[in-house]
Short mmCIF file of C-alpha atoms and ligand atoms in Angstrom, two decimals:
data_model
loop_
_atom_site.label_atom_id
_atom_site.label_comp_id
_atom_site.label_asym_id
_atom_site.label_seq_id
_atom_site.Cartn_x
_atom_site.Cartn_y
_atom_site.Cartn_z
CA UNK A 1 0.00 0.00 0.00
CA UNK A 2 1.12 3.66 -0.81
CA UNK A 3 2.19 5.94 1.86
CA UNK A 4 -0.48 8.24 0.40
CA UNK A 5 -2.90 5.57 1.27
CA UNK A 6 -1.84 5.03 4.28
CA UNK A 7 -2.01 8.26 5.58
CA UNK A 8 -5.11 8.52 4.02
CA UNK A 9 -6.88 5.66 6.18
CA UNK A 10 -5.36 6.95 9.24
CA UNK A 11 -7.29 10.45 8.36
CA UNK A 12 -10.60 8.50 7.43
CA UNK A 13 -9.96 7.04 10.81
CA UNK A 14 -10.42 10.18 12.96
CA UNK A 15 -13.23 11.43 11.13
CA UNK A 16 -15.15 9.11 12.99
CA UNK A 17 -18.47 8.88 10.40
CA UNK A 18 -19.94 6.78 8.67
CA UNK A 19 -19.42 7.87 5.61
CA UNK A 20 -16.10 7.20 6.31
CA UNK A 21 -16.32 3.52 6.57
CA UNK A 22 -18.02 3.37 2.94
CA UNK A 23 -14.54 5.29 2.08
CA UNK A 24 -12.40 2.88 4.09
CA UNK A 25 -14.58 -0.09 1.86
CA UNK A 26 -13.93 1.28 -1.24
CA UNK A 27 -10.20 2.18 -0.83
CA UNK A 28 -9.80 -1.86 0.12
CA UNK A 29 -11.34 -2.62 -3.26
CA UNK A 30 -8.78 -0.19 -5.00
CA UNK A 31 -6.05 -1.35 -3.26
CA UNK A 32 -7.32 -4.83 -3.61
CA UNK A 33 -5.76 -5.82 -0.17
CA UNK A 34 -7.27 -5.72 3.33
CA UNK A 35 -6.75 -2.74 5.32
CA UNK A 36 -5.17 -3.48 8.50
CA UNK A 37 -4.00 -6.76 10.48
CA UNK A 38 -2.38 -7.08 13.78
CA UNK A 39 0.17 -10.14 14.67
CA UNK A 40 0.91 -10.32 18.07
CA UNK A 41 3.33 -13.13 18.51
CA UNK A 42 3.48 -14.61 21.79
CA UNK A 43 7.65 -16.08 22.58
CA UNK A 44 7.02 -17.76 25.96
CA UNK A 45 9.88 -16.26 28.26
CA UNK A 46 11.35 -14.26 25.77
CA UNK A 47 12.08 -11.52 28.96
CA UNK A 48 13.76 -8.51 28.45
CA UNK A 49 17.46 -9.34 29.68
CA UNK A 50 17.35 -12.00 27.00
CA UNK A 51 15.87 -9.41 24.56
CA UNK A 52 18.13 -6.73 25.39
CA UNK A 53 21.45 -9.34 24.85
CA UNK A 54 19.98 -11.36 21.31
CA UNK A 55 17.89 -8.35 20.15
CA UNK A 56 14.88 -9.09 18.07
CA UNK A 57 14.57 -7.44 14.21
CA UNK A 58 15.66 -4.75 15.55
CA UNK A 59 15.01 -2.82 12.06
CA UNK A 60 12.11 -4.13 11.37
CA UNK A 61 10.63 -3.38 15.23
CA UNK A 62 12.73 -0.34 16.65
CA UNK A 63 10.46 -0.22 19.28
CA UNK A 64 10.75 -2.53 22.70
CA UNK A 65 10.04 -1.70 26.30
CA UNK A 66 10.46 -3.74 29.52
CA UNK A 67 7.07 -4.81 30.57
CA UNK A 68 6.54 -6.39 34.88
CA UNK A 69 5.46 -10.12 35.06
CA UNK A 70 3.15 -11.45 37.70
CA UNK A 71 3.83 -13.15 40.23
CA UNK A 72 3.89 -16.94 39.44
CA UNK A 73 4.19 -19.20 36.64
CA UNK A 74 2.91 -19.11 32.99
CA UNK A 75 -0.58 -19.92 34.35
CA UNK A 76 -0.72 -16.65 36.50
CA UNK A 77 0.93 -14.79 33.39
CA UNK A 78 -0.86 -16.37 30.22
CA UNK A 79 -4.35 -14.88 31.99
CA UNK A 80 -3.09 -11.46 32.77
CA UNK A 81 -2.00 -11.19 29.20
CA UNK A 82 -4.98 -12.39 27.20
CA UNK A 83 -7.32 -10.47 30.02
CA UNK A 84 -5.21 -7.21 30.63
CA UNK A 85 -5.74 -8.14 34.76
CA UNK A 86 -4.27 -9.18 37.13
CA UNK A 87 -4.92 -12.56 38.61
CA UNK A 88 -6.72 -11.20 41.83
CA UNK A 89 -9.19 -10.57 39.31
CA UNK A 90 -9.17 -13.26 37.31
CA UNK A 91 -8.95 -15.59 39.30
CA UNK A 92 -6.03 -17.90 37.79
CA UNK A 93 -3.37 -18.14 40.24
CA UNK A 94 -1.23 -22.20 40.64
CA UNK A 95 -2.15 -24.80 38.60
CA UNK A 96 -2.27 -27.12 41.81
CA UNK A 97 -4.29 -25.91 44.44
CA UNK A 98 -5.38 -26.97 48.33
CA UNK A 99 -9.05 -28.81 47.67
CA UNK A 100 -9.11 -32.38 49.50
CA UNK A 101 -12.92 -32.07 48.96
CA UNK A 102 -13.33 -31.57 44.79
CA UNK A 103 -9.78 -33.23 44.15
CA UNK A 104 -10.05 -35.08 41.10
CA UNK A 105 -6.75 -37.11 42.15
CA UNK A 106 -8.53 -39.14 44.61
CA UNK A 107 -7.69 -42.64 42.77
CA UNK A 108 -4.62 -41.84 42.88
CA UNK A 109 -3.73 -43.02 46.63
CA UNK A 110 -3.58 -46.51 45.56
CA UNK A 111 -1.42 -46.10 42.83
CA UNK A 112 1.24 -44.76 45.42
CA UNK A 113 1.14 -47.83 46.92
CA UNK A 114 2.57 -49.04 43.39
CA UNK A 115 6.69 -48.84 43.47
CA UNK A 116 7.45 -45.13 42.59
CA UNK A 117 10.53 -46.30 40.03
CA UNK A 118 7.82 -46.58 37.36
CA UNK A 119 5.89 -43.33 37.89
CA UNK A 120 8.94 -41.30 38.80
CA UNK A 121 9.58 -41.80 35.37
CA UNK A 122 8.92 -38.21 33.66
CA UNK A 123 7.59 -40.24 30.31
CA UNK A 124 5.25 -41.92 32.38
CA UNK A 125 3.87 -39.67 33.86
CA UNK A 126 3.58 -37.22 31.07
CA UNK A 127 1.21 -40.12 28.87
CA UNK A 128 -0.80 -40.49 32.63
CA UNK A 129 -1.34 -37.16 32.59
CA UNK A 130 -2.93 -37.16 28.86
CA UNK A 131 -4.64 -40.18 29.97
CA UNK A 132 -6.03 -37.72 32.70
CA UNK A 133 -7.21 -35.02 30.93
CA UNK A 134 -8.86 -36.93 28.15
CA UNK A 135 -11.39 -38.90 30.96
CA UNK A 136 -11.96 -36.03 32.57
CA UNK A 137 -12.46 -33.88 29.77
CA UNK A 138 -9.78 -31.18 30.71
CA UNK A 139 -9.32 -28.86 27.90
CA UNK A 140 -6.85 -26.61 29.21
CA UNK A 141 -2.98 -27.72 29.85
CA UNK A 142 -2.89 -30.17 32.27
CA UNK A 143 0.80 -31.99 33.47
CA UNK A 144 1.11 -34.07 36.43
CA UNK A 145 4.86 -33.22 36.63
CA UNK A 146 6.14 -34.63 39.53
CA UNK A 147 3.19 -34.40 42.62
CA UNK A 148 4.10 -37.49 44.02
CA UNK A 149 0.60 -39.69 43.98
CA UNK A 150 -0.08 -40.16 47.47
CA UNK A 151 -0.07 -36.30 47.88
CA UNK A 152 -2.36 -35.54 44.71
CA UNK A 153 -5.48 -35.76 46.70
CA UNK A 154 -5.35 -33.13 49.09
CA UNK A 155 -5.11 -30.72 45.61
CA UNK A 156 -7.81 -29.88 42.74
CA UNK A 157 -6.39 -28.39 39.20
CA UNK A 158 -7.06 -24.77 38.14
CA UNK A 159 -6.70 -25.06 34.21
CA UNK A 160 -9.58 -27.69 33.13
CA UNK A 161 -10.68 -25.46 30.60
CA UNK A 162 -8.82 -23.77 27.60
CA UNK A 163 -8.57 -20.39 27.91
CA UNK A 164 -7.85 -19.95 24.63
CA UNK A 165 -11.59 -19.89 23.16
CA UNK A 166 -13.83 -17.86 24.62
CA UNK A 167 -15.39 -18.26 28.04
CA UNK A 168 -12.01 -20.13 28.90
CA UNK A 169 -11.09 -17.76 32.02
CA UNK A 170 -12.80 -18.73 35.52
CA UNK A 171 -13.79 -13.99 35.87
CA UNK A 172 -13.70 -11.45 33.42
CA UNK A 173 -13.48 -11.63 29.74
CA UNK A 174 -9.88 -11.79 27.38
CA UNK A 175 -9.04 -10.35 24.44
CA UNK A 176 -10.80 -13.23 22.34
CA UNK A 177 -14.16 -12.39 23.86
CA UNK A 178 -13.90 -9.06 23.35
CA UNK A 179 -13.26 -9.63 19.44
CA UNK A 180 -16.76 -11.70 19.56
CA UNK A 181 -18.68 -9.31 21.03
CA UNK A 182 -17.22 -6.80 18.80
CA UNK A 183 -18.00 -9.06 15.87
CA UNK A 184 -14.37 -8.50 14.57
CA UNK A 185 -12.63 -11.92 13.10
CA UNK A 186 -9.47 -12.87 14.60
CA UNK A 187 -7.35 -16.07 14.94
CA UNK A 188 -5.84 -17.48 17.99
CA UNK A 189 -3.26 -20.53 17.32
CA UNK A 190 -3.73 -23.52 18.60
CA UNK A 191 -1.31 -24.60 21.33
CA UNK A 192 -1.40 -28.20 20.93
CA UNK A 193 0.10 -28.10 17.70
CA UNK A 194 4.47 -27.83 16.78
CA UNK A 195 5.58 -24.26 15.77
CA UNK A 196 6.16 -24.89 12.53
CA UNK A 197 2.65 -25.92 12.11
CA UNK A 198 1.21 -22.83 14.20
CA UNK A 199 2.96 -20.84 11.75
CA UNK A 200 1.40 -22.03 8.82
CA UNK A 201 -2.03 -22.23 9.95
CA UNK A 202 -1.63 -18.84 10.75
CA UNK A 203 -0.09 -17.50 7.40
CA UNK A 204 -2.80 -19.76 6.06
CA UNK A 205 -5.34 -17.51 8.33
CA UNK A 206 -3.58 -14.19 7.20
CA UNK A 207 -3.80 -15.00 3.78
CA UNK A 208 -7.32 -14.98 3.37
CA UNK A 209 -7.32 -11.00 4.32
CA UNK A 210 -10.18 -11.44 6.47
CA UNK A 211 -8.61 -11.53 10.07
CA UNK A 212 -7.68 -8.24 12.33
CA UNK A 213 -6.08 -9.77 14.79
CA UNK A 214 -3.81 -12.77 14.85
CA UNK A 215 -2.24 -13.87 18.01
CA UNK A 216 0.56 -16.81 17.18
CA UNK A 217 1.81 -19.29 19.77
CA UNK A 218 5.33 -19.71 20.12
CA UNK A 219 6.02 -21.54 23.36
CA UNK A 220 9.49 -23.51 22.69
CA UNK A 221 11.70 -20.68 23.72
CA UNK A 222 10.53 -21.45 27.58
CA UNK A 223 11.49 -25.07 27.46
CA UNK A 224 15.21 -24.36 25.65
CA UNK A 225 16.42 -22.15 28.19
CA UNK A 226 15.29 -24.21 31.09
CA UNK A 227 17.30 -27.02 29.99
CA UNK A 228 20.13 -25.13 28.79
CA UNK A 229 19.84 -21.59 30.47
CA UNK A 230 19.69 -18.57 28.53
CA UNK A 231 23.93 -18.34 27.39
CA UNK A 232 24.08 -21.02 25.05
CA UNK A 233 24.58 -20.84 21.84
CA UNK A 234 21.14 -22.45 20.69
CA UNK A 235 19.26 -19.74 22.05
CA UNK A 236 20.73 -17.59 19.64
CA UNK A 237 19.99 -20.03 17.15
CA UNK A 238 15.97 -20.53 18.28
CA UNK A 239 15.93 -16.59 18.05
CA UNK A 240 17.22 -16.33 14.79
CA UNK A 241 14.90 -18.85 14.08
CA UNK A 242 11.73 -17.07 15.60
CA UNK A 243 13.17 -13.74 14.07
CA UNK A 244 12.64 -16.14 10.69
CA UNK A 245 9.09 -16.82 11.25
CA UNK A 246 8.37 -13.17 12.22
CA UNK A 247 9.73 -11.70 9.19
CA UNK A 248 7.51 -14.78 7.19
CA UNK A 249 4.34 -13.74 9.07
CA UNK A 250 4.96 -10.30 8.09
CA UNK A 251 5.78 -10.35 4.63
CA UNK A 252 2.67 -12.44 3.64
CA UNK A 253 0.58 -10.09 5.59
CA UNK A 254 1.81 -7.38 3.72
CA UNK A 255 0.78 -9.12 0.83
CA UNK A 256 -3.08 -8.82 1.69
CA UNK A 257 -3.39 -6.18 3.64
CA UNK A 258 -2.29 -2.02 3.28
CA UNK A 259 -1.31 -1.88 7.05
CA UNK A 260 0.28 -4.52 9.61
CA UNK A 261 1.45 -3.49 13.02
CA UNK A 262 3.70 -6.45 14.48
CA UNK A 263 4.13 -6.93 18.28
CA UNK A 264 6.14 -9.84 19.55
CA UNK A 265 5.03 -10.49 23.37
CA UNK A 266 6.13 -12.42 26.46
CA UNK A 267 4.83 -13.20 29.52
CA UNK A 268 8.04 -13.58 31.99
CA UNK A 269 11.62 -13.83 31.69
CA UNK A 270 14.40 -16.44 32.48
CA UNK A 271 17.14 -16.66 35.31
CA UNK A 272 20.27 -18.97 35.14
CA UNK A 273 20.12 -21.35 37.92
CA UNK A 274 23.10 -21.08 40.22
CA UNK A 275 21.92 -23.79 43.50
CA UNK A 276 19.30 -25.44 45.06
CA UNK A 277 18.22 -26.80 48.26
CA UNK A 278 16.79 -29.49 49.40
CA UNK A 279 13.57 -27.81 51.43
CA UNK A 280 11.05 -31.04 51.53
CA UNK A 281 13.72 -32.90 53.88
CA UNK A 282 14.15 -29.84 56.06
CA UNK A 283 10.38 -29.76 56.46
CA UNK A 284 10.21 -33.42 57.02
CA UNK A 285 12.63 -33.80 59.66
CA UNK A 286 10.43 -31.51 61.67
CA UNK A 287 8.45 -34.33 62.90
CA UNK A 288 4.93 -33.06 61.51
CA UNK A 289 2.28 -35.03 59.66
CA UNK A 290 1.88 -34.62 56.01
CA UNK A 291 -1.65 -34.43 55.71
CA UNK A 292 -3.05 -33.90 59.34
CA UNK A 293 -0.50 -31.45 60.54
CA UNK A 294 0.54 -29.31 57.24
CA UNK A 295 0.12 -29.46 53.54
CA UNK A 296 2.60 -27.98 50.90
CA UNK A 297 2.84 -27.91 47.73
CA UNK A 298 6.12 -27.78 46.58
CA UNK A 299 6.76 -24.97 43.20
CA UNK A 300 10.16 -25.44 41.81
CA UNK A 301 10.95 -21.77 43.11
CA UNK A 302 8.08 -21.33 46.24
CA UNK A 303 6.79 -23.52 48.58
CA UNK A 304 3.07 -23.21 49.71
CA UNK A 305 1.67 -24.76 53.00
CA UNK A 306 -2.05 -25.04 54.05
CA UNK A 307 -2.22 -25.65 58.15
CA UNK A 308 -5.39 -28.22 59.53
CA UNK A 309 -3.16 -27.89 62.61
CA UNK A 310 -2.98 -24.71 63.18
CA UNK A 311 -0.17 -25.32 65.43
CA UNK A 312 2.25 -26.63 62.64
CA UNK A 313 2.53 -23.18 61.05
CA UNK A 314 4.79 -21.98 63.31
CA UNK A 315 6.73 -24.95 63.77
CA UNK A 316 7.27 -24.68 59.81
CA UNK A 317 6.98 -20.77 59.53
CA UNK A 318 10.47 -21.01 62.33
CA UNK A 319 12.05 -23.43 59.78
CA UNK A 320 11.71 -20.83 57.05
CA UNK A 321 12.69 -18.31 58.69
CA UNK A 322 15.82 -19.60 59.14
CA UNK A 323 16.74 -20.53 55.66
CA UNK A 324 19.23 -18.26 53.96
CA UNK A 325 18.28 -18.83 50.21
CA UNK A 326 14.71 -17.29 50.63
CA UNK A 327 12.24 -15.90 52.28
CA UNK A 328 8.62 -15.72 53.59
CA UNK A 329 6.23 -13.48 51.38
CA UNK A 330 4.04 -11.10 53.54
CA UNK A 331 0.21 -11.08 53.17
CA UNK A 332 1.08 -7.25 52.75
CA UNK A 333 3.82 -8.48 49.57
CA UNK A 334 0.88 -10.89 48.34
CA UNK A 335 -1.51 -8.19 48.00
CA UNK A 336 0.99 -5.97 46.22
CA UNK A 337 1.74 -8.65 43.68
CA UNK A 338 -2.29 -8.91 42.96
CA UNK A 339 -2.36 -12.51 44.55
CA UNK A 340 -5.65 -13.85 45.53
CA UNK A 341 -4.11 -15.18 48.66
CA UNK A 342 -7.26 -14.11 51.35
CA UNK A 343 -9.51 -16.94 50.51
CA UNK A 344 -6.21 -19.23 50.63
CA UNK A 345 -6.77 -21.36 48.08
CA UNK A 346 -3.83 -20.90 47.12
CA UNK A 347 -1.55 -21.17 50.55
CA UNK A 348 -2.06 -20.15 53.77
CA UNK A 349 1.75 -19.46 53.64
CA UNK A 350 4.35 -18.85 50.98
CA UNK A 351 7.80 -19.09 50.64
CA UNK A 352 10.01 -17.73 48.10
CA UNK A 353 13.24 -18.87 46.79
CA UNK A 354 15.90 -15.82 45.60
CA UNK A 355 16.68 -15.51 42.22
CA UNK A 356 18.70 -18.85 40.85
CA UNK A 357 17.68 -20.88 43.40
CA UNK A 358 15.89 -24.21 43.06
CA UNK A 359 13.51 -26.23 45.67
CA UNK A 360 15.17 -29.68 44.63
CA UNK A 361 13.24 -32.07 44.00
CA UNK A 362 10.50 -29.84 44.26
CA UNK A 363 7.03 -31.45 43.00
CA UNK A 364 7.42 -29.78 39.93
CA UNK A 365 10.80 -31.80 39.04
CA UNK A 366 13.36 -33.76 40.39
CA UNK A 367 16.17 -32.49 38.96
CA UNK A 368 18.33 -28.82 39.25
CA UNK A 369 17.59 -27.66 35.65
CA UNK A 370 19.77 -24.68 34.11
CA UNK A 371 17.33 -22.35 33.85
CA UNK A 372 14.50 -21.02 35.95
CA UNK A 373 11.37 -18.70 36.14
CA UNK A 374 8.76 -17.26 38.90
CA UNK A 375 11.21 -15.76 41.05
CA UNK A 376 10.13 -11.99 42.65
CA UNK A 377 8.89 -9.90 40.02
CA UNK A 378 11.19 -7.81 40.98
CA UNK A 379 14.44 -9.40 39.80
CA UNK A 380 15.99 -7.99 36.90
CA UNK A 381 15.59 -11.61 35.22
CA UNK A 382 11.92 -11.41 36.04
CA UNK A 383 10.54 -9.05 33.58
CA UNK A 384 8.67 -10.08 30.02
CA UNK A 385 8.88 -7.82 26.86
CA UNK A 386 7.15 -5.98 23.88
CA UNK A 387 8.72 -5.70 21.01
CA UNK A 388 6.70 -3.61 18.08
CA UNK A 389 6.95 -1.72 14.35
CA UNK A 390 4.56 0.68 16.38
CA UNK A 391 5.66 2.73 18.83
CA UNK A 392 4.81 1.92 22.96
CA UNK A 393 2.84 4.08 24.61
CA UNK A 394 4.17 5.22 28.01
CA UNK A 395 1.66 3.98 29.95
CA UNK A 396 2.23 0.35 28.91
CA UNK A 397 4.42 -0.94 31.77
CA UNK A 398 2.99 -4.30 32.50
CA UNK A 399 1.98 -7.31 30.98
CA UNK A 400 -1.62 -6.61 31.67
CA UNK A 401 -1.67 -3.80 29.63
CA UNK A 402 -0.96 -5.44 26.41
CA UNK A 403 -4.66 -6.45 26.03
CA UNK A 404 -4.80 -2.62 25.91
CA UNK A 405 -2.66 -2.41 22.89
CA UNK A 406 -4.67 -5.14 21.00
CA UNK A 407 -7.80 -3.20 21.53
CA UNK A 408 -6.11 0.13 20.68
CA UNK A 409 -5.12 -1.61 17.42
CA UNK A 410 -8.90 -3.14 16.99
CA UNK A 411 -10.23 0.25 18.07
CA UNK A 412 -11.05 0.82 13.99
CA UNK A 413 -13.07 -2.11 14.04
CA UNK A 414 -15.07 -2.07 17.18
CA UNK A 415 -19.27 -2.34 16.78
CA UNK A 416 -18.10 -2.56 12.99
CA UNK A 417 -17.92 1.36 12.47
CA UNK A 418 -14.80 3.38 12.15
CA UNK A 419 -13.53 4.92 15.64
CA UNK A 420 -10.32 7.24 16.51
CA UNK A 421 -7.25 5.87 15.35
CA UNK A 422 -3.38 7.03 15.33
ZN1 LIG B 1 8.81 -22.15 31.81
#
């Protein structure tokens, strides 16, 4: 599309009439492409330290700022993105959470009784856990990791639905509702399927010049740099690789439409691990009951504990205390971070490891892996990134506020007439 064109839209845009839309119609017909498109592709702990060293396009999309995480993992993050909230109002905190009473694990004491050597075994457990979600009818991610069986029934599982589609989040709306009850077409990838083929099915999407919004799935990044940290030389490689895809998506979306803004998103960053501890035997060899005393769930950087004796918390809450490598998280910290933490569903108390440090084994894994994530927002090695061929407003500082720049770049579209637009 012409720059003359271009310039033209944007000044159709802020006319805001509808007369203007009929002129936005017929310009498409000249042109022969669609007008506008926006690809926001999603690079699973592509954080800004490991922006800022690789770079991303960095001709193509000048424009990057440093964007705050939430506290948590991927399934506290992956909501706040697609909902622009935070997940005290959302509602998605832990996958795993303190439920004795809906746990859907319940079987699953008698197949502790079964030697652990087989279902320590991470392939195992990974087909068990498909087995799971397919006769339960789980649509979201669902992984087992490494809860050992006799402690899976005290917990339920956050995630049974996909988020993805719409009506997937337990409060509030995402991005993907908001595009159906705006009646504007978009594409979301689907998460199940490889990279490669998430890229095509989305070029495939683009192609047909009748999306606005395409939001493409690149997860792989995450799992790299947790088994090799983020130094080595194949995350360069994966970059350059993603950097390859990019540039694809782009160039066939210029192809049918006049305008495409490009935003490449992430929803934490990565820290090189550096030690571990072994906190499950210090709690152990405090002579409390697993089950009647305390109950903890053991994150691969936090530990959470539930109390139906309330005399074991500060048995365990002295242990803590005590150990060097991290430290107790306030109710006061919690509520900062946007944790639902009052109804505590999520712990009663919660322990945080510093930066680098592993709980090992921790119920998420039984070995110290290289890299690392959901340390204190905080930490330098913490924060996600945007990445754009638009420029960032100020005001987006957080990863909850990139739902704001998908709407800003819908805005055009919204109730199908032609709103404010620069
Ligand atoms: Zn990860």
């Amino acid at each position: 599309m012409s720059e003359v064109l271009r310039t033209h839209t944007n000044h159709i845009g802020q006319l805001k009439t509808k007369r203007d839309s009929t002129i936005l119609v017929s310009e498409k017909k000249k042109s022969g492409k669609s007008d506008k498109i926006a690809i926001y592709t999603f690079v699973d702990a592509f954080g800004w330290e490991v922006y800022k060293k690789y770079g991303f396009l960095n001709k193509l999309m000048p424009n990057a700022k440093r964007l705050e995480t939430t506290f948590g993992f991927s399934s506290a993050a992956d909501p706040s993105i697609l909902t622009g909230r935070y997940p005290d109002e959302h509602g998605h905190w832990s996958a795993f959470y303190y439920e004795p009473n809906t746990s859907p694990f319940k079987p699953f004491k008698y197949l502790s009784m079964l030697p652990g050597i087989i279902f320590d075994r991470w392939r195992v457990r990974h087909w068990l856990s498909k087995f799971i979600k397919f006769a339960y009818g789980y649509t979201g991610y669902f992984e087992l990791y490494s809860v050992p069986f006799a402690k899976l029934p005290q917990f339920d599982y956050l995630e049974k639905r996909d988020y993805f589609v719409p009506g997937g989040i337990l409060k509030t709306d995402t991005i993907f509702d908001w595009c159906v009850e705006q009646k504007i077409p978009y594409y979301c990838s689907n998460w199940r399927h490889s990279e490669e083929t998430v890229v095509e099915e989305n070029k495939a999407e683009i192609r047909k010049g009748e999306i606005k919004l395409a939001y493409v799935y690149l997860p792989r990044l995450d799992g790299l740099m947790h088994t090799v940290g983020t130094n080595d030389i194949k995350v360069n490689e994966k970059i350059r690789w993603l950097e390859d895809q990019v540039t694809d998506l782009y160039d066939t979306a210029k192809e049918h439409y006049d305008d495409v803004s490009l935003y490449v998103i992430s929803d934490h960053g990565m820290a090189n691990v550096r030690g571990s501890i072994d906190l499950i035997k210090k709690i152990e060899s405090l002579g409390l009951n697993y089950g009647s005393d305390y109950i903890a769930m053991y994150d691969s950087t936090m530990a959470r504990f539930w109390f139906p004796n309330p005399d074991a918390r500060s048995v365990i809450e002295g242990c803590l205390e005590k150990i060097p490598e991290g430290s107790l998280v306030s109710n006061q910290e919690l509520e900062k971070m946007h944790v639902p933490y009052q109804d505590a569903k999520f712990g009663e108390l919660f322990f945080l490891m510093d930066p680098g440090l592993l709980i090992n084994p921790s119920y998420m894994g039984l070995k110290v892996i290289p890299g690392m994530h959901g340390y204190h927002p905080n930490d330098k090695d913490s924060f996600a990134s945007i990445i754009s061929n638009r420029p960032i407003p100020d005001e987006i500082k957080s990863i909850t506020d990139i739902r704001k720049t998908m709407q800003k770049e819908l805005e055009m579209y919204a109730h199908g007439t032609v709103h404010a637009y620069q």
